[in-house]
PDB file of C-alpha atoms in Angstrom:
ATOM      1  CA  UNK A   1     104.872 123.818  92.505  1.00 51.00           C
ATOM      2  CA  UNK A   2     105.059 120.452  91.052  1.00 55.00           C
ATOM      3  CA  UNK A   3     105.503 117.188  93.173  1.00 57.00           C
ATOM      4  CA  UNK A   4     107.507 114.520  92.519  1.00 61.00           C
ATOM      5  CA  UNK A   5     106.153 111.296  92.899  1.00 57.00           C
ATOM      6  CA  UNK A   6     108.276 108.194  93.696  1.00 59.00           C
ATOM      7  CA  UNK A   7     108.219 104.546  93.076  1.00 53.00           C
ATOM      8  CA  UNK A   8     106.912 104.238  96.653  1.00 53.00           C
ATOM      9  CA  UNK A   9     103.840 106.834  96.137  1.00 52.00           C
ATOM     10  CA  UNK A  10     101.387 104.156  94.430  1.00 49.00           C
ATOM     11  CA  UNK A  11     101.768 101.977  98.337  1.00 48.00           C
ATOM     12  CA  UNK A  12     100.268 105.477  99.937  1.00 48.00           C
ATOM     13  CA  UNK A  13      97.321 105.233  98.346  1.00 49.00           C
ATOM     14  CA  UNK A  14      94.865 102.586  99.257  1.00 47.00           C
ATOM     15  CA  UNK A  15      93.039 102.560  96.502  1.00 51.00           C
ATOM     16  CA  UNK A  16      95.439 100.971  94.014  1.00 47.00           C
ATOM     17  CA  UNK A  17      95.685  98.293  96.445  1.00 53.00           C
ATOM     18  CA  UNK A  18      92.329  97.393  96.690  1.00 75.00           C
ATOM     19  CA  UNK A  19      91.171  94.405  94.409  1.00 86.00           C
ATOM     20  CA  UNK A  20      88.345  93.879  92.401  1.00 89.00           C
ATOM     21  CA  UNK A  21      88.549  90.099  93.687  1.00 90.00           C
ATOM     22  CA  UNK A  22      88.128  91.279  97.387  1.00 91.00           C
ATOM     23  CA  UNK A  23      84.740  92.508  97.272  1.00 91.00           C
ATOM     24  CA  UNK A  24      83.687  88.691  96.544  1.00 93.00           C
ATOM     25  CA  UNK A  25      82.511  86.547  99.313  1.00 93.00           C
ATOM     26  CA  UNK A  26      84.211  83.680  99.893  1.00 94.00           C
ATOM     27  CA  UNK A  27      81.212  80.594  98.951  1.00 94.00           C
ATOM     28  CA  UNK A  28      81.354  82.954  95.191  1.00 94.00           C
ATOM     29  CA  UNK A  29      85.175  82.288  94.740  1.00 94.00           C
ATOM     30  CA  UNK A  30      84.689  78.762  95.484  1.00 95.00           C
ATOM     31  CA  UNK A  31      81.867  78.328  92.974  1.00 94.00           C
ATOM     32  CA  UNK A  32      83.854  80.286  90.667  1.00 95.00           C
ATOM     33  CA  UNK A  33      86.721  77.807  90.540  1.00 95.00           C
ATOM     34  CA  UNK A  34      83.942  74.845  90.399  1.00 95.00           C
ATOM     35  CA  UNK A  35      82.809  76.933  87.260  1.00 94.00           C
ATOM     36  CA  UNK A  36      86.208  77.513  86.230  1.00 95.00           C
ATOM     37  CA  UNK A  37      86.941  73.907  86.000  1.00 95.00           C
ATOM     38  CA  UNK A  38      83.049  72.957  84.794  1.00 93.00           C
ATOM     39  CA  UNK A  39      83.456  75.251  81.714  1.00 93.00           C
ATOM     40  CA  UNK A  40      87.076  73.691  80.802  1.00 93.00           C
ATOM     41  CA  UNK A  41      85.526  70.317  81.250  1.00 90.00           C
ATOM     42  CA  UNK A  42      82.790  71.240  78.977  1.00 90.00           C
ATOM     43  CA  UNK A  43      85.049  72.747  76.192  1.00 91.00           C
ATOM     44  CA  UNK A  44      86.784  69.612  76.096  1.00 89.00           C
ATOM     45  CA  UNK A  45      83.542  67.841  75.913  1.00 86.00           C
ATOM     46  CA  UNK A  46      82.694  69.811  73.413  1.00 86.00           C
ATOM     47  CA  UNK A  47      85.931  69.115  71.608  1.00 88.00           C
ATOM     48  CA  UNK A  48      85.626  65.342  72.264  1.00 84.00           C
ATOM     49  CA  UNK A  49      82.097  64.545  72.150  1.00 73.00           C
ATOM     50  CA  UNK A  50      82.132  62.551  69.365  1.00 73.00           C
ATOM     51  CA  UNK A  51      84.259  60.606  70.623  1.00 78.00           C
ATOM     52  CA  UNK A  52      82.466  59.664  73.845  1.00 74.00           C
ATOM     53  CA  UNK A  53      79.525  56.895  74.130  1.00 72.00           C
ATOM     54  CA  UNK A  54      77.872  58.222  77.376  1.00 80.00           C
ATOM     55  CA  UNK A  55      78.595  61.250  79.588  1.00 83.00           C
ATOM     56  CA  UNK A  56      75.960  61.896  82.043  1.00 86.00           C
ATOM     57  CA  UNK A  57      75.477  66.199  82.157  1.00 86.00           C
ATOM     58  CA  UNK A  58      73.430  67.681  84.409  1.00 87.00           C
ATOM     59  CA  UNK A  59      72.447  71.569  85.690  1.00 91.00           C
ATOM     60  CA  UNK A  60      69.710  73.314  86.734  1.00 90.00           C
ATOM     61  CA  UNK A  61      67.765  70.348  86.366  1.00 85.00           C
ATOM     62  CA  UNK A  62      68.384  69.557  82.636  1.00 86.00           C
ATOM     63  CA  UNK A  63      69.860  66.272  82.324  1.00 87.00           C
ATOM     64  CA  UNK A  64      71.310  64.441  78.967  1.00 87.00           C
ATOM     65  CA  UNK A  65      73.767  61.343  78.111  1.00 86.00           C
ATOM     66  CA  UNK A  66      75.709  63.047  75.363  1.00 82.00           C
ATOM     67  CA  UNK A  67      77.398  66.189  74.597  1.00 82.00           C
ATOM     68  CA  UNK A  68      76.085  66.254  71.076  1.00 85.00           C
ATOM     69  CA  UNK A  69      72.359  66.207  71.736  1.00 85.00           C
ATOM     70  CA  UNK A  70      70.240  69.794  71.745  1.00 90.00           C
ATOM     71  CA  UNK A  71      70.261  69.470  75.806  1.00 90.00           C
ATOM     72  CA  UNK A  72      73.543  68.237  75.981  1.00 88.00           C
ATOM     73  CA  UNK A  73      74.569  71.583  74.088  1.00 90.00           C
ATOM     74  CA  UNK A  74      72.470  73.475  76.114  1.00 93.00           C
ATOM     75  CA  UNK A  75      74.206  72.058  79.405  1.00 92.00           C
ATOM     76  CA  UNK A  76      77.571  72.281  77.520  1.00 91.00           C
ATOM     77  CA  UNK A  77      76.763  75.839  76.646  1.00 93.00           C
ATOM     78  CA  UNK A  78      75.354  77.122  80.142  1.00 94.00           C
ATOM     79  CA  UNK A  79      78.495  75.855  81.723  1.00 94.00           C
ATOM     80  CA  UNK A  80      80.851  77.527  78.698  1.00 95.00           C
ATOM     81  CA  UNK A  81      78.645  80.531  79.641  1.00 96.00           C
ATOM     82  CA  UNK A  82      79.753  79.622  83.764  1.00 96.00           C
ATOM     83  CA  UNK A  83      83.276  79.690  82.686  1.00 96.00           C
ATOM     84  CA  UNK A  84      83.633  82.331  81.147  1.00 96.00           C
ATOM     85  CA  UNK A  85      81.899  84.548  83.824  1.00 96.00           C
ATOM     86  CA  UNK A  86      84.309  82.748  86.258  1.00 96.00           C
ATOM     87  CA  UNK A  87      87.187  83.457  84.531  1.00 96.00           C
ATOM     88  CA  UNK A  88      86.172  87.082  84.485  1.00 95.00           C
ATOM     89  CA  UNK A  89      85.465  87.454  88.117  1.00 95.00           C
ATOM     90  CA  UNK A  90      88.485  85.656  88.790  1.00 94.00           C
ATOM     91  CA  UNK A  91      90.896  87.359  86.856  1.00 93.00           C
ATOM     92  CA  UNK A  92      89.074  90.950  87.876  1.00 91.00           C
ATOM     93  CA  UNK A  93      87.417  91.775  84.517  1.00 93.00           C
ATOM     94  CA  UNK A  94      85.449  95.527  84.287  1.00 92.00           C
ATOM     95  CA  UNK A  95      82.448  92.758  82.410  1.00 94.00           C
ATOM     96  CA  UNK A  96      82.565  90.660  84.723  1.00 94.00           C
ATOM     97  CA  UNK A  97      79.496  91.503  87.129  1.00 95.00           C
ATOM     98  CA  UNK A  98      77.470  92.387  84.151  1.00 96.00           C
ATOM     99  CA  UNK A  99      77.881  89.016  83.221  1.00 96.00           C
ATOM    100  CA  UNK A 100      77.236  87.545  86.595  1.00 96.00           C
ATOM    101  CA  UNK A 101      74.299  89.141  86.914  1.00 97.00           C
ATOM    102  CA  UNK A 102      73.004  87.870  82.818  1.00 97.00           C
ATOM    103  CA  UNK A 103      74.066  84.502  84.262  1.00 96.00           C
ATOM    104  CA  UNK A 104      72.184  83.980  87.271  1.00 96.00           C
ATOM    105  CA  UNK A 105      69.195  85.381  85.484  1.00 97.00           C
ATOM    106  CA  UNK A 106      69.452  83.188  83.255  1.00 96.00           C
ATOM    107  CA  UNK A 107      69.652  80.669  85.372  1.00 95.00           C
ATOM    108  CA  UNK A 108      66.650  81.438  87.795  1.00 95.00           C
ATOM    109  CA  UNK A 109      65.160  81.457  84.687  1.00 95.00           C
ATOM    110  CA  UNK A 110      65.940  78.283  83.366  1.00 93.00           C
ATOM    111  CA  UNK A 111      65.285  76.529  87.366  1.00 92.00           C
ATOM    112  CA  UNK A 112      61.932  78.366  87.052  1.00 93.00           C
ATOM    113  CA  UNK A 113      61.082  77.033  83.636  1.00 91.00           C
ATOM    114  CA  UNK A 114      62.547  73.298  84.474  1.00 89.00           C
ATOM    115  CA  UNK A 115      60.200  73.617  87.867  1.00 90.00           C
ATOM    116  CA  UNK A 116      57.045  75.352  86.619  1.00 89.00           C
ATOM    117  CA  UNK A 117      56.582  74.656  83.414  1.00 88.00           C
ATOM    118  CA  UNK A 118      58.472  71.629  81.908  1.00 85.00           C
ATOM    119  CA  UNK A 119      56.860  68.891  84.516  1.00 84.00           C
ATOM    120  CA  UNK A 120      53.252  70.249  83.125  1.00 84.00           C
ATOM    121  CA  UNK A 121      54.578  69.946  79.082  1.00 86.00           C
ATOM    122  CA  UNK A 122      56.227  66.097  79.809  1.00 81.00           C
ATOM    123  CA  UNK A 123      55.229  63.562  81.392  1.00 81.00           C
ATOM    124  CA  UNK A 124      58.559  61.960  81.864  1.00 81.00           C
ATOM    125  CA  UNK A 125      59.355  65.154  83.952  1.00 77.00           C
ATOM    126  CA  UNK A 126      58.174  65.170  87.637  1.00 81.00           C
ATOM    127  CA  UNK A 127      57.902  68.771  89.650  1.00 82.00           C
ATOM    128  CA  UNK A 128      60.943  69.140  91.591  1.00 84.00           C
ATOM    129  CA  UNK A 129      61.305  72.007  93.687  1.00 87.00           C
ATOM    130  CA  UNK A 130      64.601  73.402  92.490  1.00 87.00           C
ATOM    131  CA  UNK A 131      67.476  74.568  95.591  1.00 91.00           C
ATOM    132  CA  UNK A 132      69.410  76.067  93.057  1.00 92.00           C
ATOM    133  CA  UNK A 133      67.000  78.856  93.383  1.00 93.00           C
ATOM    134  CA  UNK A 134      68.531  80.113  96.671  1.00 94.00           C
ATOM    135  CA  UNK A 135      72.215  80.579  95.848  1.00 95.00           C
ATOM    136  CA  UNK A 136      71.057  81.819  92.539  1.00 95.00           C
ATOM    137  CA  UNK A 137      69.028  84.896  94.238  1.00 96.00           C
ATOM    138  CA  UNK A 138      72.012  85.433  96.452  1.00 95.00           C
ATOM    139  CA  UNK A 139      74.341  85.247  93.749  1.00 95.00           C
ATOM    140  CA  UNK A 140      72.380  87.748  91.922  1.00 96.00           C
ATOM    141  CA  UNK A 141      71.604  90.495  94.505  1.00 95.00           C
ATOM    142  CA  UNK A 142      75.697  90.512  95.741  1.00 95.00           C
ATOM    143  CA  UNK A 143      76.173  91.033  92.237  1.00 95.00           C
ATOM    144  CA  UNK A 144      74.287  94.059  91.707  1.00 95.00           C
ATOM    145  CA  UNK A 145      75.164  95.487  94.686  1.00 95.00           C
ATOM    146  CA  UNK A 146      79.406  95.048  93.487  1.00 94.00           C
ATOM    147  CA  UNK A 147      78.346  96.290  90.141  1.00 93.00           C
ATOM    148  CA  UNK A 148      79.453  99.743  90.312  1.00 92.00           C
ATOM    149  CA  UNK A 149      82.438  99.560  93.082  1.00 92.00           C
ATOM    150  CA  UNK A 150      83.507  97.185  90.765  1.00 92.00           C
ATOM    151  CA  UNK A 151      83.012  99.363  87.843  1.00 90.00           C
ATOM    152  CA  UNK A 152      84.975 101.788  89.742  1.00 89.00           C
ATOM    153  CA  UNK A 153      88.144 100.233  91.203  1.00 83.00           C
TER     154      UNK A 153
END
């Protein structure tokens, strides 16, 4: 026999109630809406670069003075990157901790690079032991282990 299913039937099951968003931990959300905001700021920078004399951007321990030189598109670009990954975590996006999980390996990558191997290339560049490391290896295991519940909510 065939059951009828009511307006009401989709609050019975648990399941459909259960957001995507929940399984993040609260110190993620918060550095997704500093990303969020750090990846609007950068389009705009982007936007209105040439318009600015000196903007001081700085991540992972790449720093530059304007939006329009190759590291101040690289910063620009890493933080799009951020933005974008926050908007889909946010806004519950099946991507989303694929993209989390490119992000923050690029970005142990890039803290490894800036703390190994640029201070040896430069002189200008001392060897800094980079903290962003630690959040970034964090960031990275929750991410993979969300990946498939994520996947399938």
């Amino acid at each position: 026999m065939e059951e009828k299913s009511t307006a009401f039937d989709e609050f019975d099951n648990y399941n459909s109630l259960t957001r995507r968003r929940n399984l993040l931990p609260v110190w993620i959300k918060i550095f997704l809406w500093i990303f969020l905001i750090g990846g609007t700021v950068s389009l705009i920078l982007l936007m209105a670069g040439s318009f600015m004399t000196h903007v001081s951007l700085s991540i992972y321990g790449i720093n530059a003075d304007h939006p329009y030189s190759m590291t101040g598109l690289l910063i620009s670009l890493l933080f799009l990157f951020k933005g974008i990954v926050a908007y889909g975590l946010w806004f519950e996006q099946k991507w989303a901790p694929q993209a989390a999980i490119v992000d923050a390996i690029i970005g142990i990558a890039v803290c490894i690079i800036m703390m190994a191997v640029i201070p040896f290339t430069s002189p200008k560049i001392n060897f800094t032991i980079r903290l962003e490391l630690i959040p970034l290896y964090f960031y990275l295991v929750k991410m993979r282990n969300i990946k498939k519940v994520w996947e399938n909510i």
